[in-house]
């Protein structure tokens, strides 16, 4: 049985400088920094073995091995796209075998850069290779009953990443050009058969959480890739007659669980790691997890809102 802080550590696994400054500095100095242009802030970390295997095109990229800095030349999105397609063609990375044909935005310092594309995008499956911040939405749907609060919990399909683990009621990645609310409406229809009218009227925005993970084999592809993420959080209270139903191949089924059942499953590592964090945040906001019943309360609250070392979106 894991503690709630153990659960946080499982997902927010990238080390903190304050915990061991020399070890942190040694680790980060081994990475290559990704920039959108010279003299800007880095937008991601790239592992040395990824740099070695990536088919960089000198006409599209500057790769400085002395400074361990990489940045695209003027046509920035073209550089990401062409390079990942070439890497996929030659079979350089297993993670690209799950090519999504879905673009994520790479957010930069101070919005638009003075040169290049107004929006830099990267194929979703390739984003961990560049270690850039990605964005998603997660929604917890719950029912108030005479026995207390109950939460709709889906089980992930066995053929998917983190197959067989439990998830938040609705979740998904935010594609380029998509706003969080539009994303949660789309995902709610696709994953849970929730009507658009219901989600637009009942889903309540509840802020964000952020964390920095090392990917493992359950995520698909290579282990150890870097994944800093921001999740936009939604709650949706529904009546007992509103029952989610799988609509695509992402979910096997839905279960209506008590808070105790959810907490037990979290402690047994039966939830996808980042989904467990979303539920801890839900429990904190609803007064279920408090300073009186959780000895690591302050640490957990702080860790659910990690300051990432890269620029984050002011708008998505």
Tab-separated table of C-alpha atoms in Angstrom:
chain	number	residue	atom	x	y	z
A	1	UNK	CA	0.000	0.000	0.000
A	2	UNK	CA	1.465	3.317	-1.083
A	3	UNK	CA	1.089	6.592	0.748
A	4	UNK	CA	-0.363	9.580	-1.080
A	5	UNK	CA	3.119	11.122	-1.236
A	6	UNK	CA	4.431	7.900	-2.795
A	7	UNK	CA	1.723	8.275	-5.438
A	8	UNK	CA	2.879	11.824	-6.168
A	9	UNK	CA	6.499	10.668	-6.392
A	10	UNK	CA	5.543	7.984	-8.912
A	11	UNK	CA	4.303	10.619	-11.366
A	12	UNK	CA	6.261	13.755	-10.460
A	13	UNK	CA	9.472	11.745	-10.679
A	14	UNK	CA	11.924	14.274	-12.130
A	15	UNK	CA	14.230	15.399	-9.302
A	16	UNK	CA	14.072	18.766	-7.585
A	17	UNK	CA	17.121	20.983	-7.315
A	18	UNK	CA	16.637	21.582	-3.592
A	19	UNK	CA	16.687	17.861	-2.768
A	20	UNK	CA	20.277	17.382	-3.994
A	21	UNK	CA	21.788	20.345	-5.888
A	22	UNK	CA	24.961	18.569	-7.106
A	23	UNK	CA	23.049	15.509	-8.358
A	24	UNK	CA	20.401	17.673	-10.027
A	25	UNK	CA	23.019	19.832	-11.736
A	26	UNK	CA	24.931	16.771	-12.941
A	27	UNK	CA	21.763	15.212	-14.364
A	28	UNK	CA	20.472	18.321	-16.147
A	29	UNK	CA	23.916	19.175	-17.526
A	30	UNK	CA	23.935	15.806	-19.293
A	31	UNK	CA	20.903	16.815	-21.386
A	32	UNK	CA	20.790	18.894	-24.548
A	33	UNK	CA	18.666	22.035	-24.292
A	34	UNK	CA	16.071	22.627	-27.006
A	35	UNK	CA	15.485	26.230	-28.051
A	36	UNK	CA	13.093	27.753	-30.573
A	37	UNK	CA	15.802	30.271	-31.495
A	38	UNK	CA	19.168	31.471	-30.138
A	39	UNK	CA	19.239	33.470	-26.897
A	40	UNK	CA	15.728	32.430	-25.882
A	41	UNK	CA	14.712	30.226	-22.973
A	42	UNK	CA	14.897	26.460	-23.501
A	43	UNK	CA	11.577	24.768	-24.229
A	44	UNK	CA	12.680	21.191	-23.566
A	45	UNK	CA	15.451	18.767	-22.613
A	46	UNK	CA	16.645	16.081	-25.048
A	47	UNK	CA	18.437	12.966	-23.831
A	48	UNK	CA	21.937	12.385	-25.295
A	49	UNK	CA	21.037	9.031	-26.843
A	50	UNK	CA	18.026	10.659	-28.534
A	51	UNK	CA	20.315	13.322	-30.014
A	52	UNK	CA	22.619	10.593	-31.294
A	53	UNK	CA	19.821	8.620	-32.985
A	54	UNK	CA	17.800	11.548	-34.348
A	55	UNK	CA	18.326	12.147	-38.110
A	56	UNK	CA	19.104	15.865	-37.879
A	57	UNK	CA	19.165	17.764	-41.178
A	58	UNK	CA	21.760	20.537	-41.198
A	59	UNK	CA	19.492	22.650	-43.381
A	60	UNK	CA	16.796	22.557	-40.692
A	61	UNK	CA	18.669	22.399	-37.370
A	62	UNK	CA	21.624	23.794	-35.492
A	63	UNK	CA	23.052	21.091	-33.227
A	64	UNK	CA	25.844	22.435	-31.014
A	65	UNK	CA	27.491	19.478	-29.259
A	66	UNK	CA	29.892	21.704	-27.317
A	67	UNK	CA	27.174	23.800	-25.703
A	68	UNK	CA	24.636	20.954	-25.815
A	69	UNK	CA	22.114	23.247	-27.463
A	70	UNK	CA	19.744	22.544	-30.347
A	71	UNK	CA	17.450	24.911	-32.199
A	72	UNK	CA	15.611	24.866	-35.514
A	73	UNK	CA	16.369	27.203	-38.355
A	74	UNK	CA	13.695	29.579	-39.664
A	75	UNK	CA	11.002	27.078	-40.685
A	76	UNK	CA	10.581	25.708	-37.198
A	77	UNK	CA	7.526	23.462	-37.490
A	78	UNK	CA	8.901	22.036	-40.729
A	79	UNK	CA	12.028	21.007	-38.848
A	80	UNK	CA	10.097	19.062	-36.229
A	81	UNK	CA	7.802	17.424	-38.777
A	82	UNK	CA	10.416	16.454	-41.350
A	83	UNK	CA	12.821	15.138	-38.733
A	84	UNK	CA	10.248	13.000	-36.949
A	85	UNK	CA	8.926	11.602	-40.233
A	86	UNK	CA	12.462	10.632	-41.223
A	87	UNK	CA	13.057	9.079	-37.805
A	88	UNK	CA	9.851	7.106	-38.182
A	89	UNK	CA	10.828	5.990	-41.689
A	90	UNK	CA	14.169	4.573	-40.533
A	91	UNK	CA	12.703	3.067	-37.327
A	92	UNK	CA	14.884	5.164	-35.021
A	93	UNK	CA	12.445	5.228	-32.092
A	94	UNK	CA	9.777	2.807	-30.896
A	95	UNK	CA	7.675	5.682	-29.561
A	96	UNK	CA	6.997	6.813	-33.141
A	97	UNK	CA	5.369	3.484	-34.010
A	98	UNK	CA	2.220	4.903	-32.378
A	99	UNK	CA	2.105	7.875	-34.775
A	100	UNK	CA	-1.037	9.858	-33.986
A	101	UNK	CA	-1.355	12.397	-36.801
A	102	UNK	CA	-2.168	14.876	-34.055
A	103	UNK	CA	-0.193	18.048	-33.397
A	104	UNK	CA	0.828	19.518	-30.058
A	105	UNK	CA	1.891	23.142	-29.675
A	106	UNK	CA	5.370	24.003	-28.412
A	107	UNK	CA	4.866	27.125	-26.312
A	108	UNK	CA	7.632	29.683	-26.216
A	109	UNK	CA	8.808	32.560	-24.111
A	110	UNK	CA	6.772	35.755	-24.577
A	111	UNK	CA	4.344	34.275	-27.072
A	112	UNK	CA	5.309	34.723	-30.717
A	113	UNK	CA	8.944	34.639	-31.738
A	114	UNK	CA	10.180	37.479	-33.983
A	115	UNK	CA	11.167	34.969	-36.685
A	116	UNK	CA	9.737	31.732	-38.032
A	117	UNK	CA	6.316	30.224	-37.606
A	118	UNK	CA	3.783	31.948	-35.314
A	119	UNK	CA	2.966	28.501	-33.924
A	120	UNK	CA	5.483	25.681	-33.529
A	121	UNK	CA	3.901	22.241	-33.577
A	122	UNK	CA	5.163	18.720	-33.043
A	123	UNK	CA	3.601	15.317	-33.729
A	124	UNK	CA	2.089	14.062	-30.482
A	125	UNK	CA	3.942	10.738	-30.429
A	126	UNK	CA	7.263	12.534	-30.908
A	127	UNK	CA	6.846	15.168	-28.204
A	128	UNK	CA	8.626	13.108	-25.467
A	129	UNK	CA	11.719	12.854	-27.678
A	130	UNK	CA	12.078	16.644	-27.402
A	131	UNK	CA	11.018	16.840	-23.729
A	132	UNK	CA	8.606	19.725	-24.342
A	133	UNK	CA	5.640	20.629	-22.149
A	134	UNK	CA	2.401	19.013	-23.280
A	135	UNK	CA	-1.154	19.856	-22.233
A	136	UNK	CA	-4.273	17.843	-21.538
A	137	UNK	CA	-7.691	17.874	-19.902
A	138	UNK	CA	-9.002	15.579	-17.161
A	139	UNK	CA	-12.510	15.488	-15.726
A	140	UNK	CA	-13.838	13.713	-12.663
A	141	UNK	CA	-17.548	12.937	-12.879
A	142	UNK	CA	-19.268	12.219	-9.585
A	143	UNK	CA	-22.673	11.525	-8.076
A	144	UNK	CA	-23.951	12.486	-4.627
A	145	UNK	CA	-25.895	9.560	-3.151
A	146	UNK	CA	-27.417	8.731	0.226
A	147	UNK	CA	-24.313	6.639	0.901
A	148	UNK	CA	-22.036	9.571	0.066
A	149	UNK	CA	-20.097	10.761	-2.968
A	150	UNK	CA	-19.409	8.236	-5.716
A	151	UNK	CA	-17.072	8.657	-8.683
A	152	UNK	CA	-17.337	7.278	-12.210
A	153	UNK	CA	-14.107	5.383	-12.904
A	154	UNK	CA	-13.224	3.909	-16.325
A	155	UNK	CA	-10.901	0.962	-16.875
A	156	UNK	CA	-8.476	1.469	-19.735
A	157	UNK	CA	-8.606	-1.006	-22.600
A	158	UNK	CA	-5.874	-3.652	-22.385
A	159	UNK	CA	-4.490	-2.816	-25.828
A	160	UNK	CA	-3.844	0.835	-24.925
A	161	UNK	CA	-0.982	2.447	-23.062
A	162	UNK	CA	-1.295	1.743	-19.336
A	163	UNK	CA	-3.721	-0.984	-20.377
A	164	UNK	CA	-5.930	-2.383	-17.640
A	165	UNK	CA	-5.335	0.505	-15.233
A	166	UNK	CA	-8.042	2.867	-14.043
A	167	UNK	CA	-8.397	6.428	-15.334
A	168	UNK	CA	-10.208	9.681	-14.757
A	169	UNK	CA	-13.765	9.726	-16.074
A	170	UNK	CA	-12.711	11.658	-19.183
A	171	UNK	CA	-9.214	12.692	-20.275
A	172	UNK	CA	-7.240	13.561	-23.373
A	173	UNK	CA	-4.519	15.670	-24.937
A	174	UNK	CA	-5.153	19.205	-26.190
A	175	UNK	CA	-4.358	19.447	-29.895
A	176	UNK	CA	-2.978	22.567	-31.558
A	177	UNK	CA	-5.723	25.163	-32.013
A	178	UNK	CA	-8.022	23.532	-29.457
A	179	UNK	CA	-9.206	25.170	-26.238
A	180	UNK	CA	-9.499	23.143	-23.003
A	181	UNK	CA	-13.308	23.287	-22.861
A	182	UNK	CA	-13.648	22.206	-26.494
A	183	UNK	CA	-11.239	19.362	-25.794
A	184	UNK	CA	-13.169	18.106	-22.765
A	185	UNK	CA	-16.444	18.291	-24.723
A	186	UNK	CA	-14.902	16.233	-27.538
A	187	UNK	CA	-13.295	13.682	-25.242
A	188	UNK	CA	-16.447	13.335	-23.136
A	189	UNK	CA	-18.423	12.373	-26.227
A	190	UNK	CA	-15.746	10.017	-27.564
A	191	UNK	CA	-14.872	8.241	-24.335
A	192	UNK	CA	-18.022	8.364	-22.212
A	193	UNK	CA	-20.921	9.160	-24.603
A	194	UNK	CA	-21.726	12.287	-22.602
A	195	UNK	CA	-23.929	14.725	-24.601
A	196	UNK	CA	-22.324	18.022	-25.507
A	197	UNK	CA	-25.146	19.981	-23.850
A	198	UNK	CA	-24.526	18.205	-20.536
A	199	UNK	CA	-20.786	18.844	-20.523
A	200	UNK	CA	-21.074	22.503	-21.530
A	201	UNK	CA	-23.606	23.168	-18.765
A	202	UNK	CA	-22.260	20.976	-15.962
A	203	UNK	CA	-18.466	20.734	-16.344
A	204	UNK	CA	-16.746	23.152	-13.955
A	205	UNK	CA	-13.162	24.324	-14.542
A	206	UNK	CA	-11.049	23.787	-11.420
A	207	UNK	CA	-7.592	25.042	-12.344
A	208	UNK	CA	-4.581	23.012	-13.398
A	209	UNK	CA	-2.033	20.568	-12.064
A	210	UNK	CA	1.526	20.153	-13.344
A	211	UNK	CA	4.288	17.583	-12.920
A	212	UNK	CA	7.476	16.322	-14.580
A	213	UNK	CA	7.759	12.592	-15.310
A	214	UNK	CA	10.141	10.021	-16.643
A	215	UNK	CA	8.148	7.804	-18.996
A	216	UNK	CA	8.205	4.047	-18.415
A	217	UNK	CA	7.401	1.120	-20.708
A	218	UNK	CA	3.681	1.298	-19.894
A	219	UNK	CA	3.502	4.612	-21.785
A	220	UNK	CA	4.678	2.902	-24.975
A	221	UNK	CA	8.023	3.257	-26.679
A	222	UNK	CA	11.321	3.908	-24.972
A	223	UNK	CA	11.580	4.222	-21.199
A	224	UNK	CA	13.204	7.240	-19.584
A	225	UNK	CA	11.937	9.901	-21.984
A	226	UNK	CA	11.108	13.226	-20.347
A	227	UNK	CA	7.487	14.353	-20.040
A	228	UNK	CA	6.635	17.674	-18.364
A	229	UNK	CA	2.861	18.144	-18.442
A	230	UNK	CA	0.077	20.560	-17.524
A	231	UNK	CA	-3.454	19.231	-17.093
A	232	UNK	CA	-6.566	21.426	-17.119
A	233	UNK	CA	-8.912	20.091	-14.459
A	234	UNK	CA	-12.699	19.795	-14.596
A	235	UNK	CA	-15.345	18.432	-12.216
A	236	UNK	CA	-18.831	17.420	-13.303
A	237	UNK	CA	-21.567	16.470	-10.852
A	238	UNK	CA	-24.344	14.420	-12.454
A	239	UNK	CA	-27.588	12.759	-11.383
A	240	UNK	CA	-27.635	9.025	-10.668
A	241	UNK	CA	-29.440	8.364	-13.950
A	242	UNK	CA	-26.532	9.785	-15.999
A	243	UNK	CA	-24.379	6.761	-16.806
A	244	UNK	CA	-21.226	6.989	-18.951
A	245	UNK	CA	-20.869	4.417	-21.716
A	246	UNK	CA	-17.749	3.603	-23.784
A	247	UNK	CA	-17.968	5.056	-27.275
A	248	UNK	CA	-14.484	4.333	-28.643
A	249	UNK	CA	-11.809	1.701	-27.982
A	250	UNK	CA	-10.115	3.605	-25.151
A	251	UNK	CA	-12.236	2.229	-22.291
A	252	UNK	CA	-13.423	-1.251	-21.327
A	253	UNK	CA	-16.124	-0.177	-18.888
A	254	UNK	CA	-17.118	2.305	-16.180
A	255	UNK	CA	-17.576	1.604	-12.473
A	256	UNK	CA	-19.328	3.809	-9.905
A	257	UNK	CA	-17.021	3.700	-6.893
A	258	UNK	CA	-17.160	5.174	-3.429
A	259	UNK	CA	-14.387	7.505	-2.306
A	260	UNK	CA	-12.968	4.699	-0.132
A	261	UNK	CA	-12.842	2.354	-3.127
A	262	UNK	CA	-11.040	4.965	-5.220
A	263	UNK	CA	-8.542	5.713	-2.462
A	264	UNK	CA	-7.814	2.011	-1.976
A	265	UNK	CA	-7.215	1.519	-5.708
A	266	UNK	CA	-4.880	4.529	-5.762
A	267	UNK	CA	-2.844	3.117	-2.875
A	268	UNK	CA	-2.552	-0.199	-4.753
A	269	UNK	CA	-1.188	1.520	-7.914
A	270	UNK	CA	-4.238	0.506	-9.937
A	271	UNK	CA	-4.644	3.976	-11.485
A	272	UNK	CA	-2.638	5.468	-14.339
A	273	UNK	CA	-0.030	7.554	-12.449
A	274	UNK	CA	-1.094	11.024	-13.604
A	275	UNK	CA	-4.784	10.161	-13.101
A	276	UNK	CA	-4.032	9.324	-9.478
A	277	UNK	CA	-2.645	12.857	-9.091
A	278	UNK	CA	-5.831	14.339	-10.540
A	279	UNK	CA	-7.868	12.415	-7.991
A	280	UNK	CA	-5.685	13.586	-5.102
A	281	UNK	CA	-6.310	17.135	-6.303
A	282	UNK	CA	-10.057	16.356	-6.439
A	283	UNK	CA	-9.988	15.026	-2.862
A	284	UNK	CA	-8.140	18.124	-1.633
A	285	UNK	CA	-10.569	20.517	-3.304
A	286	UNK	CA	-13.594	18.656	-1.924
A	287	UNK	CA	-12.262	18.539	1.639
A	288	UNK	CA	-11.766	14.763	1.614
A	289	UNK	CA	-7.985	14.964	1.940
A	290	UNK	CA	-7.066	17.497	4.628
A	291	UNK	CA	-4.215	18.596	6.856
A	292	UNK	CA	-5.921	16.684	9.674
A	293	UNK	CA	-5.918	13.275	7.946
A	294	UNK	CA	-2.822	13.533	5.697
A	295	UNK	CA	0.587	14.068	7.297
A	296	UNK	CA	2.172	15.119	3.968
A	297	UNK	CA	-0.648	17.498	3.050
A	298	UNK	CA	1.446	20.641	2.392
A	299	UNK	CA	4.044	18.725	0.379
A	300	UNK	CA	1.359	17.044	-1.733
A	301	UNK	CA	-0.487	20.294	-2.469
A	302	UNK	CA	2.763	21.953	-3.507
A	303	UNK	CA	3.867	19.055	-5.698
A	304	UNK	CA	0.577	19.001	-7.611
A	305	UNK	CA	1.468	22.442	-8.967
A	306	UNK	CA	5.095	22.082	-9.960
A	307	UNK	CA	6.883	25.050	-11.487
A	308	UNK	CA	8.226	23.636	-14.724
A	309	UNK	CA	11.640	24.742	-16.065
A	310	UNK	CA	10.215	25.702	-19.460
A	311	UNK	CA	7.780	28.371	-20.699
A	312	UNK	CA	4.142	27.404	-20.227
A	313	UNK	CA	1.092	28.594	-22.077
A	314	UNK	CA	-0.691	31.779	-21.109
A	315	UNK	CA	-3.402	30.600	-23.483
A	316	UNK	CA	-3.560	27.214	-25.152
